[in-house]
JSON list of C-alpha atoms in Angstrom, two decimals:
[
{"chain": "A", "resi": 1, "resn": "MET", "atom": "CA", "xyz": [71.47, 137.73, 47.25]},
{"chain": "A", "resi": 2, "resn": "GLU", "atom": "CA", "xyz": [74.18, 135.27, 46.85]},
{"chain": "A", "resi": 3, "resn": "MET", "atom": "CA", "xyz": [75.50, 133.76, 50.15]},
{"chain": "A", "resi": 4, "resn": "ASN", "atom": "CA", "xyz": [79.00, 133.91, 51.38]},
{"chain": "A", "resi": 5, "resn": "TRP", "atom": "CA", "xyz": [78.95, 130.24, 52.64]},
{"chain": "A", "resi": 6, "resn": "ASN", "atom": "CA", "xyz": [82.49, 130.51, 54.45]},
{"chain": "A", "resi": 7, "resn": "ARG", "atom": "CA", "xyz": [81.13, 133.37, 56.31]},
{"chain": "A", "resi": 8, "resn": "SER", "atom": "CA", "xyz": [77.52, 131.83, 57.25]},
{"chain": "A", "resi": 9, "resn": "ALA", "atom": "CA", "xyz": [76.02, 130.51, 60.24]},
{"chain": "A", "resi": 10, "resn": "LEU", "atom": "CA", "xyz": [72.83, 128.41, 61.23]},
{"chain": "A", "resi": 11, "resn": "MET", "atom": "CA", "xyz": [70.26, 129.99, 63.18]},
{"chain": "A", "resi": 12, "resn": "ILE", "atom": "CA", "xyz": [67.82, 127.67, 64.75]},
{"chain": "A", "resi": 13, "resn": "ILE", "atom": "CA", "xyz": [64.94, 129.49, 66.38]},
{"chain": "A", "resi": 14, "resn": "ASP", "atom": "CA", "xyz": [62.67, 128.24, 69.54]},
{"chain": "A", "resi": 15, "resn": "MET", "atom": "CA", "xyz": [63.18, 124.56, 68.98]},
{"chain": "A", "resi": 16, "resn": "GLN", "atom": "CA", "xyz": [62.46, 123.96, 72.56]},
{"chain": "A", "resi": 17, "resn": "ASN", "atom": "CA", "xyz": [60.48, 121.19, 74.17]},
{"chain": "A", "resi": 18, "resn": "ASP", "atom": "CA", "xyz": [57.55, 123.22, 74.97]},
{"chain": "A", "resi": 19, "resn": "PHE", "atom": "CA", "xyz": [57.09, 124.31, 71.35]},
{"chain": "A", "resi": 20, "resn": "ALA", "atom": "CA", "xyz": [58.50, 121.57, 69.34]},
{"chain": "A", "resi": 21, "resn": "LYS", "atom": "CA", "xyz": [57.48, 118.23, 71.12]},
{"chain": "A", "resi": 22, "resn": "THR", "atom": "CA", "xyz": [53.98, 117.01, 70.94]},
{"chain": "A", "resi": 23, "resn": "GLY", "atom": "CA", "xyz": [53.87, 116.71, 74.73]},
{"chain": "A", "resi": 24, "resn": "GLY", "atom": "CA", "xyz": [54.96, 120.32, 75.24]},
{"chain": "A", "resi": 25, "resn": "LYS", "atom": "CA", "xyz": [52.77, 122.99, 76.99]},
{"chain": "A", "resi": 26, "resn": "ALA", "atom": "CA", "xyz": [52.78, 125.05, 73.91]},
{"chain": "A", "resi": 27, "resn": "TYR", "atom": "CA", "xyz": [53.20, 122.74, 71.09]},
{"chain": "A", "resi": 28, "resn": "ILE", "atom": "CA", "xyz": [53.14, 124.33, 67.59]},
{"chain": "A", "resi": 29, "resn": "ASN", "atom": "CA", "xyz": [51.52, 121.80, 65.04]},
{"chain": "A", "resi": 30, "resn": "GLY", "atom": "CA", "xyz": [53.97, 120.54, 62.44]},
{"chain": "A", "resi": 31, "resn": "THR", "atom": "CA", "xyz": [57.15, 121.51, 64.65]},
{"chain": "A", "resi": 32, "resn": "GLU", "atom": "CA", "xyz": [58.19, 117.92, 65.79]},
{"chain": "A", "resi": 33, "resn": "GLU", "atom": "CA", "xyz": [58.13, 117.07, 62.10]},
{"chain": "A", "resi": 34, "resn": "VAL", "atom": "CA", "xyz": [61.17, 119.34, 61.00]},
{"chain": "A", "resi": 35, "resn": "ILE", "atom": "CA", "xyz": [63.16, 118.32, 63.66]},
{"chain": "A", "resi": 36, "resn": "LYS", "atom": "CA", "xyz": [65.05, 115.79, 61.62]},
{"chain": "A", "resi": 37, "resn": "ASN", "atom": "CA", "xyz": [65.70, 118.03, 58.81]},
{"chain": "A", "resi": 38, "resn": "ILE", "atom": "CA", "xyz": [66.93, 120.89, 61.15]},
{"chain": "A", "resi": 39, "resn": "GLN", "atom": "CA", "xyz": [69.26, 118.40, 62.61]},
{"chain": "A", "resi": 40, "resn": "ILE", "atom": "CA", "xyz": [70.43, 117.27, 59.23]},
{"chain": "A", "resi": 41, "resn": "ILE", "atom": "CA", "xyz": [71.37, 120.89, 58.45]},
{"chain": "A", "resi": 42, "resn": "ALA", "atom": "CA", "xyz": [73.02, 121.47, 61.87]},
{"chain": "A", "resi": 43, "resn": "ASP", "atom": "CA", "xyz": [75.50, 118.45, 61.31]},
{"chain": "A", "resi": 44, "resn": "LEU", "atom": "CA", "xyz": [76.46, 119.83, 57.84]},
{"chain": "A", "resi": 45, "resn": "PHE", "atom": "CA", "xyz": [77.31, 123.32, 59.58]},
{"chain": "A", "resi": 46, "resn": "ARG", "atom": "CA", "xyz": [79.24, 121.61, 62.30]},
{"chain": "A", "resi": 47, "resn": "ILE", "atom": "CA", "xyz": [81.06, 119.38, 59.90]},
{"chain": "A", "resi": 48, "resn": "ASN", "atom": "CA", "xyz": [82.04, 122.50, 57.75]},
{"chain": "A", "resi": 49, "resn": "GLN", "atom": "CA", "xyz": [83.17, 124.11, 61.14]},
{"chain": "A", "resi": 50, "resn": "LEU", "atom": "CA", "xyz": [80.67, 127.06, 60.80]},
{"chain": "A", "resi": 51, "resn": "PRO", "atom": "CA", "xyz": [78.66, 128.27, 63.79]},
{"chain": "A", "resi": 52, "resn": "VAL", "atom": "CA", "xyz": [75.03, 126.86, 64.77]},
{"chain": "A", "resi": 53, "resn": "ILE", "atom": "CA", "xyz": [73.14, 129.38, 67.08]},
{"chain": "A", "resi": 54, "resn": "HIS", "atom": "CA", "xyz": [70.21, 128.19, 69.01]},
{"chain": "A", "resi": 55, "resn": "ILE", "atom": "CA", "xyz": [67.80, 131.09, 69.75]},
{"chain": "A", "resi": 56, "resn": "VAL", "atom": "CA", "xyz": [65.38, 130.57, 72.74]},
{"chain": "A", "resi": 57, "resn": "ARG", "atom": "CA", "xyz": [62.48, 132.17, 74.29]},
{"chain": "A", "resi": 58, "resn": "LEU", "atom": "CA", "xyz": [62.13, 132.13, 78.20]},
{"chain": "A", "resi": 59, "resn": "TYR", "atom": "CA", "xyz": [58.90, 133.49, 80.00]},
{"chain": "A", "resi": 60, "resn": "LEU", "atom": "CA", "xyz": [59.06, 134.34, 83.49]},
{"chain": "A", "resi": 61, "resn": "GLU", "atom": "CA", "xyz": [56.05, 132.81, 85.77]},
{"chain": "A", "resi": 62, "resn": "ASP", "atom": "CA", "xyz": [54.61, 136.30, 86.30]},
{"chain": "A", "resi": 63, "resn": "GLY", "atom": "CA", "xyz": [54.65, 137.26, 82.45]},
{"chain": "A", "resi": 64, "resn": "SER", "atom": "CA", "xyz": [56.76, 140.25, 83.23]},
{"chain": "A", "resi": 65, "resn": "ASN", "atom": "CA", "xyz": [59.12, 139.68, 80.36]},
{"chain": "A", "resi": 66, "resn": "ALA", "atom": "CA", "xyz": [56.54, 138.17, 77.94]},
{"chain": "A", "resi": 67, "resn": "ASP", "atom": "CA", "xyz": [54.95, 139.85, 74.66]},
{"chain": "A", "resi": 68, "resn": "LEU", "atom": "CA", "xyz": [52.07, 142.02, 75.22]},
{"chain": "A", "resi": 69, "resn": "CYS", "atom": "CA", "xyz": [49.87, 139.61, 73.76]},
{"chain": "A", "resi": 70, "resn": "ARG", "atom": "CA", "xyz": [50.77, 136.78, 76.03]},
{"chain": "A", "resi": 71, "resn": "LYS", "atom": "CA", "xyz": [51.28, 138.57, 79.55]},
{"chain": "A", "resi": 72, "resn": "GLU", "atom": "CA", "xyz": [47.92, 137.90, 80.61]},
{"chain": "A", "resi": 73, "resn": "VAL", "atom": "CA", "xyz": [47.56, 134.11, 79.58]},
{"chain": "A", "resi": 74, "resn": "ILE", "atom": "CA", "xyz": [50.77, 133.54, 81.43]},
{"chain": "A", "resi": 75, "resn": "ARG", "atom": "CA", "xyz": [49.69, 135.39, 84.65]},
{"chain": "A", "resi": 76, "resn": "GLN", "atom": "CA", "xyz": [46.75, 133.05, 84.63]},
{"chain": "A", "resi": 77, "resn": "GLY", "atom": "CA", "xyz": [48.77, 129.99, 84.83]},
{"chain": "A", "resi": 78, "resn": "LYS", "atom": "CA", "xyz": [49.65, 129.36, 81.00]},
{"chain": "A", "resi": 79, "resn": "ALA", "atom": "CA", "xyz": [53.29, 128.08, 81.84]},
{"chain": "A", "resi": 80, "resn": "MET", "atom": "CA", "xyz": [55.47, 127.69, 79.02]},
{"chain": "A", "resi": 81, "resn": "VAL", "atom": "CA", "xyz": [59.37, 127.86, 78.38]},
{"chain": "A", "resi": 82, "resn": "ILE", "atom": "CA", "xyz": [59.75, 128.86, 82.13]},
{"chain": "A", "resi": 83, "resn": "PRO", "atom": "CA", "xyz": [63.40, 129.18, 83.03]},
{"chain": "A", "resi": 84, "resn": "ASP", "atom": "CA", "xyz": [65.06, 126.21, 84.22]},
{"chain": "A", "resi": 85, "resn": "SER", "atom": "CA", "xyz": [62.11, 123.60, 83.29]},
{"chain": "A", "resi": 86, "resn": "SER", "atom": "CA", "xyz": [62.48, 120.84, 81.03]},
{"chain": "A", "resi": 87, "resn": "GLY", "atom": "CA", "xyz": [60.08, 122.46, 78.43]},
{"chain": "A", "resi": 88, "resn": "ALA", "atom": "CA", "xyz": [62.49, 125.57, 78.00]},
{"chain": "A", "resi": 89, "resn": "LYS", "atom": "CA", "xyz": [65.31, 123.25, 77.23]},
{"chain": "A", "resi": 90, "resn": "ILE", "atom": "CA", "xyz": [66.58, 123.03, 73.52]},
{"chain": "A", "resi": 91, "resn": "VAL", "atom": "CA", "xyz": [65.29, 119.78, 71.83]},
{"chain": "A", "resi": 92, "resn": "GLN", "atom": "CA", "xyz": [68.02, 117.23, 72.38]},
{"chain": "A", "resi": 93, "resn": "GLU", "atom": "CA", "xyz": [68.37, 116.10, 68.93]},
{"chain": "A", "resi": 94, "resn": "LEU", "atom": "CA", "xyz": [69.45, 119.52, 67.76]},
{"chain": "A", "resi": 95, "resn": "LEU", "atom": "CA", "xyz": [72.52, 119.51, 70.10]},
{"chain": "A", "resi": 96, "resn": "PRO", "atom": "CA", "xyz": [75.69, 117.73, 69.67]},
{"chain": "A", "resi": 97, "resn": "LYS", "atom": "CA", "xyz": [76.64, 115.08, 72.05]},
{"chain": "A", "resi": 98, "resn": "ASN", "atom": "CA", "xyz": [79.45, 117.29, 73.73]},
{"chain": "A", "resi": 99, "resn": "ALA", "atom": "CA", "xyz": [77.18, 120.21, 74.32]},
{"chain": "A", "resi": 100, "resn": "GLU", "atom": "CA", "xyz": [77.48, 121.62, 77.82]},
{"chain": "A", "resi": 101, "resn": "MET", "atom": "CA", "xyz": [74.68, 122.40, 80.18]},
{"chain": "A", "resi": 102, "resn": "TYR", "atom": "CA", "xyz": [73.79, 126.14, 80.19]},
{"chain": "A", "resi": 103, "resn": "GLU", "atom": "CA", "xyz": [72.02, 128.35, 82.81]},
{"chain": "A", "resi": 104, "resn": "ASP", "atom": "CA", "xyz": [68.79, 130.34, 81.84]},
{"chain": "A", "resi": 105, "resn": "LYS", "atom": "CA", "xyz": [69.64, 133.01, 84.25]},
{"chain": "A", "resi": 106, "resn": "LYS", "atom": "CA", "xyz": [72.70, 133.73, 82.41]},
{"chain": "A", "resi": 107, "resn": "LEU", "atom": "CA", "xyz": [70.84, 133.97, 78.97]},
{"chain": "A", "resi": 108, "resn": "LEU", "atom": "CA", "xyz": [68.34, 136.14, 80.58]},
{"chain": "A", "resi": 109, "resn": "THR", "atom": "CA", "xyz": [71.29, 138.92, 81.04]},
{"chain": "A", "resi": 110, "resn": "GLY", "atom": "CA", "xyz": [72.05, 138.94, 77.25]},
{"chain": "A", "resi": 111, "resn": "ASN", "atom": "CA", "xyz": [74.72, 136.48, 77.28]},
{"chain": "A", "resi": 112, "resn": "ILE", "atom": "CA", "xyz": [75.36, 134.59, 74.40]},
{"chain": "A", "resi": 113, "resn": "LEU", "atom": "CA", "xyz": [76.78, 131.27, 75.66]},
{"chain": "A", "resi": 114, "resn": "GLN", "atom": "CA", "xyz": [79.02, 128.52, 73.94]},
{"chain": "A", "resi": 115, "resn": "LEU", "atom": "CA", "xyz": [77.61, 125.08, 74.24]},
{"chain": "A", "resi": 116, "resn": "ALA", "atom": "CA", "xyz": [80.07, 123.25, 72.14]},
{"chain": "A", "resi": 117, "resn": "PRO", "atom": "CA", "xyz": [82.91, 124.17, 69.58]},
{"chain": "A", "resi": 118, "resn": "PHE", "atom": "CA", "xyz": [80.36, 125.17, 67.06]},
{"chain": "A", "resi": 119, "resn": "ASP", "atom": "CA", "xyz": [77.05, 125.61, 68.91]},
{"chain": "A", "resi": 120, "resn": "PHE", "atom": "CA", "xyz": [75.85, 128.71, 70.76]},
{"chain": "A", "resi": 121, "resn": "VAL", "atom": "CA", "xyz": [72.68, 129.84, 72.58]},
{"chain": "A", "resi": 122, "resn": "ALA", "atom": "CA", "xyz": [70.81, 133.18, 72.86]},
{"chain": "A", "resi": 123, "resn": "TYR", "atom": "CA", "xyz": [67.73, 134.29, 74.59]},
{"chain": "A", "resi": 124, "resn": "LYS", "atom": "CA", "xyz": [65.61, 136.89, 72.61]},
{"chain": "A", "resi": 125, "resn": "PRO", "atom": "CA", "xyz": [62.54, 138.62, 74.47]},
{"chain": "A", "resi": 126, "resn": "ARG", "atom": "CA", "xyz": [60.25, 139.21, 71.22]},
{"chain": "A", "resi": 127, "resn": "TRP", "atom": "CA", "xyz": [59.72, 137.46, 68.33]},
{"chain": "A", "resi": 128, "resn": "GLY", "atom": "CA", "xyz": [62.79, 138.64, 66.42]},
{"chain": "A", "resi": 129, "resn": "ALA", "atom": "CA", "xyz": [66.12, 137.53, 67.29]},
{"chain": "A", "resi": 130, "resn": "PHE", "atom": "CA", "xyz": [67.86, 140.92, 66.87]},
{"chain": "A", "resi": 131, "resn": "TYR", "atom": "CA", "xyz": [65.49, 142.85, 69.13]},
{"chain": "A", "resi": 132, "resn": "LYS", "atom": "CA", "xyz": [67.29, 144.09, 72.26]},
{"chain": "A", "resi": 133, "resn": "THR", "atom": "CA", "xyz": [69.98, 141.29, 71.96]},
{"chain": "A", "resi": 134, "resn": "ASN", "atom": "CA", "xyz": [73.75, 141.17, 71.45]},
{"chain": "A", "resi": 135, "resn": "LEU", "atom": "CA", "xyz": [73.22, 139.07, 68.33]},
{"chain": "A", "resi": 136, "resn": "GLU", "atom": "CA", "xyz": [74.22, 141.70, 65.69]},
{"chain": "A", "resi": 137, "resn": "ALA", "atom": "CA", "xyz": [77.55, 142.50, 67.47]},
{"chain": "A", "resi": 138, "resn": "TRP", "atom": "CA", "xyz": [78.22, 138.92, 68.10]},
{"chain": "A", "resi": 139, "resn": "LEU", "atom": "CA", "xyz": [77.83, 138.23, 64.43]},
{"chain": "A", "resi": 140, "resn": "LYS", "atom": "CA", "xyz": [79.93, 141.09, 63.45]},
{"chain": "A", "resi": 141, "resn": "ASN", "atom": "CA", "xyz": [82.59, 140.10, 65.88]},
{"chain": "A", "resi": 142, "resn": "SER", "atom": "CA", "xyz": [82.30, 136.45, 64.37]},
{"chain": "A", "resi": 143, "resn": "LYS", "atom": "CA", "xyz": [82.61, 137.90, 60.83]},
{"chain": "A", "resi": 144, "resn": "ILE", "atom": "CA", "xyz": [79.40, 136.41, 59.68]},
{"chain": "A", "resi": 145, "resn": "ASN", "atom": "CA", "xyz": [77.42, 137.85, 56.95]},
{"chain": "A", "resi": 146, "resn": "SER", "atom": "CA", "xyz": [75.29, 135.25, 55.66]},
{"chain": "A", "resi": 147, "resn": "LEU", "atom": "CA", "xyz": [72.51, 133.28, 57.57]},
{"chain": "A", "resi": 148, "resn": "VAL", "atom": "CA", "xyz": [70.45, 130.17, 57.00]},
{"chain": "A", "resi": 149, "resn": "ILE", "atom": "CA", "xyz": [67.21, 130.67, 59.29]},
{"chain": "A", "resi": 150, "resn": "THR", "atom": "CA", "xyz": [65.24, 127.42, 60.68]},
{"chain": "A", "resi": 151, "resn": "GLY", "atom": "CA", "xyz": [62.83, 126.72, 63.40]},
{"chain": "A", "resi": 152, "resn": "CYS", "atom": "CA", "xyz": [59.54, 127.43, 64.78]},
{"chain": "A", "resi": 153, "resn": "ASN", "atom": "CA", "xyz": [57.20, 128.79, 63.71]},
{"chain": "A", "resi": 154, "resn": "PHE", "atom": "CA", "xyz": [57.19, 130.70, 60.49]},
{"chain": "A", "resi": 155, "resn": "PRO", "atom": "CA", "xyz": [54.41, 133.24, 60.84]},
{"chain": "A", "resi": 156, "resn": "ASN", "atom": "CA", "xyz": [56.14, 134.57, 64.00]},
{"chain": "A", "resi": 157, "resn": "CYS", "atom": "CA", "xyz": [59.56, 134.32, 64.87]},
{"chain": "A", "resi": 158, "resn": "PRO", "atom": "CA", "xyz": [61.65, 132.92, 61.81]},
{"chain": "A", "resi": 159, "resn": "ARG", "atom": "CA", "xyz": [59.71, 135.27, 59.59]},
{"chain": "A", "resi": 160, "resn": "THR", "atom": "CA", "xyz": [60.46, 138.53, 61.86]},
{"chain": "A", "resi": 161, "resn": "THR", "atom": "CA", "xyz": [64.04, 137.34, 62.38]},
{"chain": "A", "resi": 162, "resn": "ILE", "atom": "CA", "xyz": [64.35, 137.20, 58.70]},
{"chain": "A", "resi": 163, "resn": "PHE", "atom": "CA", "xyz": [63.10, 140.33, 58.00]},
{"chain": "A", "resi": 164, "resn": "GLU", "atom": "CA", "xyz": [65.46, 142.02, 60.70]},
{"chain": "A", "resi": 165, "resn": "ALA", "atom": "CA", "xyz": [68.23, 140.36, 59.25]},
{"chain": "A", "resi": 166, "resn": "SER", "atom": "CA", "xyz": [67.35, 141.67, 55.98]},
{"chain": "A", "resi": 167, "resn": "GLU", "atom": "CA", "xyz": [67.21, 145.30, 57.39]},
{"chain": "A", "resi": 168, "resn": "ARG", "atom": "CA", "xyz": [70.68, 144.81, 58.48]},
{"chain": "A", "resi": 169, "resn": "ASP", "atom": "CA", "xyz": [71.96, 143.50, 54.94]},
{"chain": "A", "resi": 170, "resn": "TYR", "atom": "CA", "xyz": [72.47, 140.17, 56.04]},
{"chain": "A", "resi": 171, "resn": "ARG", "atom": "CA", "xyz": [72.52, 137.36, 53.10]},
{"chain": "A", "resi": 172, "resn": "LEU", "atom": "CA", "xyz": [69.72, 135.18, 53.88]},
{"chain": "A", "resi": 173, "resn": "ALA", "atom": "CA", "xyz": [68.72, 131.36, 53.04]},
{"chain": "A", "resi": 174, "resn": "ILE", "atom": "CA", "xyz": [66.02, 129.15, 54.05]},
{"chain": "A", "resi": 175, "resn": "VAL", "atom": "CA", "xyz": [65.16, 125.28, 53.65]},
{"chain": "A", "resi": 176, "resn": "PRO", "atom": "CA", "xyz": [61.47, 125.30, 53.64]},
{"chain": "A", "resi": 177, "resn": "GLU", "atom": "CA", "xyz": [61.29, 121.76, 55.35]},
{"chain": "A", "resi": 178, "resn": "ALA", "atom": "CA", "xyz": [63.33, 122.96, 58.14]},
{"chain": "A", "resi": 179, "resn": "ILE", "atom": "CA", "xyz": [60.79, 125.76, 59.43]},
{"chain": "A", "resi": 180, "resn": "SER", "atom": "CA", "xyz": [57.39, 124.74, 60.90]},
{"chain": "A", "resi": 181, "resn": "GLN", "atom": "CA", "xyz": [54.05, 126.30, 59.51]},
{"chain": "A", "resi": 182, "resn": "ILE", "atom": "CA", "xyz": [55.72, 127.88, 56.47]},
{"chain": "A", "resi": 183, "resn": "TYR", "atom": "CA", "xyz": [53.38, 128.35, 53.57]},
{"chain": "A", "resi": 184, "resn": "PRO", "atom": "CA", "xyz": [53.79, 128.96, 49.59]},
{"chain": "A", "resi": 185, "resn": "LYS", "atom": "CA", "xyz": [52.83, 132.76, 49.85]},
{"chain": "A", "resi": 186, "resn": "GLY", "atom": "CA", "xyz": [55.18, 133.32, 52.75]},
{"chain": "A", "resi": 187, "resn": "ILE", "atom": "CA", "xyz": [58.04, 131.52, 50.65]},
{"chain": "A", "resi": 188, "resn": "ASP", "atom": "CA", "xyz": [57.33, 134.08, 47.75]},
{"chain": "A", "resi": 189, "resn": "GLU", "atom": "CA", "xyz": [57.37, 137.05, 49.84]},
{"chain": "A", "resi": 190, "resn": "LEU", "atom": "CA", "xyz": [60.81, 136.04, 51.17]},
{"chain": "A", "resi": 191, "resn": "LYS", "atom": "CA", "xyz": [62.03, 135.47, 47.49]},
{"chain": "A", "resi": 192, "resn": "GLY", "atom": "CA", "xyz": [60.89, 139.02, 46.94]},
{"chain": "A", "resi": 193, "resn": "ILE", "atom": "CA", "xyz": [63.46, 140.49, 49.49]},
{"chain": "A", "resi": 194, "resn": "GLY", "atom": "CA", "xyz": [66.21, 138.33, 48.29]},
{"chain": "A", "resi": 195, "resn": "VAL", "atom": "CA", "xyz": [66.02, 135.30, 50.40]},
{"chain": "A", "resi": 196, "resn": "ASN", "atom": "CA", "xyz": [67.45, 132.24, 49.02]},
{"chain": "A", "resi": 197, "resn": "VAL", "atom": "CA", "xyz": [65.05, 129.21, 48.88]},
{"chain": "A", "resi": 198, "resn": "LEU", "atom": "CA", "xyz": [67.15, 125.95, 48.94]},
{"chain": "A", "resi": 199, "resn": "GLU", "atom": "CA", "xyz": [66.66, 122.31, 49.14]},
{"chain": "A", "resi": 200, "resn": "HIS", "atom": "CA", "xyz": [69.06, 120.27, 51.50]},
{"chain": "A", "resi": 201, "resn": "SER", "atom": "CA", "xyz": [70.89, 118.78, 48.79]},
{"chain": "A", "resi": 202, "resn": "VAL", "atom": "CA", "xyz": [71.77, 122.21, 47.39]},
{"chain": "A", "resi": 203, "resn": "LEU", "atom": "CA", "xyz": [72.67, 123.44, 50.83]},
{"chain": "A", "resi": 204, "resn": "LYS", "atom": "CA", "xyz": [75.10, 120.79, 51.38]},
{"chain": "A", "resi": 205, "resn": "LYS", "atom": "CA", "xyz": [76.82, 121.32, 47.89]},
{"chain": "A", "resi": 206, "resn": "GLU", "atom": "CA", "xyz": [76.97, 125.03, 48.56]},
{"chain": "A", "resi": 207, "resn": "LEU", "atom": "CA", "xyz": [78.66, 124.37, 52.24]},
{"chain": "A", "resi": 208, "resn": "GLU", "atom": "CA", "xyz": [81.31, 121.77, 50.71]},
{"chain": "A", "resi": 209, "resn": "ASN", "atom": "CA", "xyz": [82.18, 124.23, 47.98]},
{"chain": "A", "resi": 210, "resn": "GLY", "atom": "CA", "xyz": [82.46, 127.27, 50.44]},
{"chain": "A", "resi": 211, "resn": "LYS", "atom": "CA", "xyz": [81.70, 130.40, 48.14]}
]
């Protein structure tokens, strides 16, 4: 499905220090390598005055808000993306220089916070960014109907988010080099539900032309 670039937004999923940096407490292999590619795309969106939405996970230390498969691991002391920890923060390279500080406790209440003129951050309690969040209402209010999905890591959160967005009739695109742990069969499956698979150069041209 063709994108409406003048009504598009970039979604950056789970690019937090614990997941995306090799020294993180729950590092996902290959994620640090996609940071630069995501940074390039984020800058393209900002230059074209289009939203960049950072989606983050936050796990309370008692595991009470974690996925069922992770509750016990966290309860036993596997601390990761704990609110207000450095590991929970968005990778610095993916934020604009004028980004404001944000409070994790405000994110946990469902608020979508503005960090800079074109950057926003939201918390998701499960794999998909639309599950029990205010994201769909926010996108509708912002007149967004096309999404470029990037981030960490494809088998879990980006893939789930893409299918959730497809269910809601969003026009979708990915740049494979901007999603960690992606693989050829997964790309083919996304093409099968109408996701546009683009290269950086094509994305840049499309944004500049603004269809």
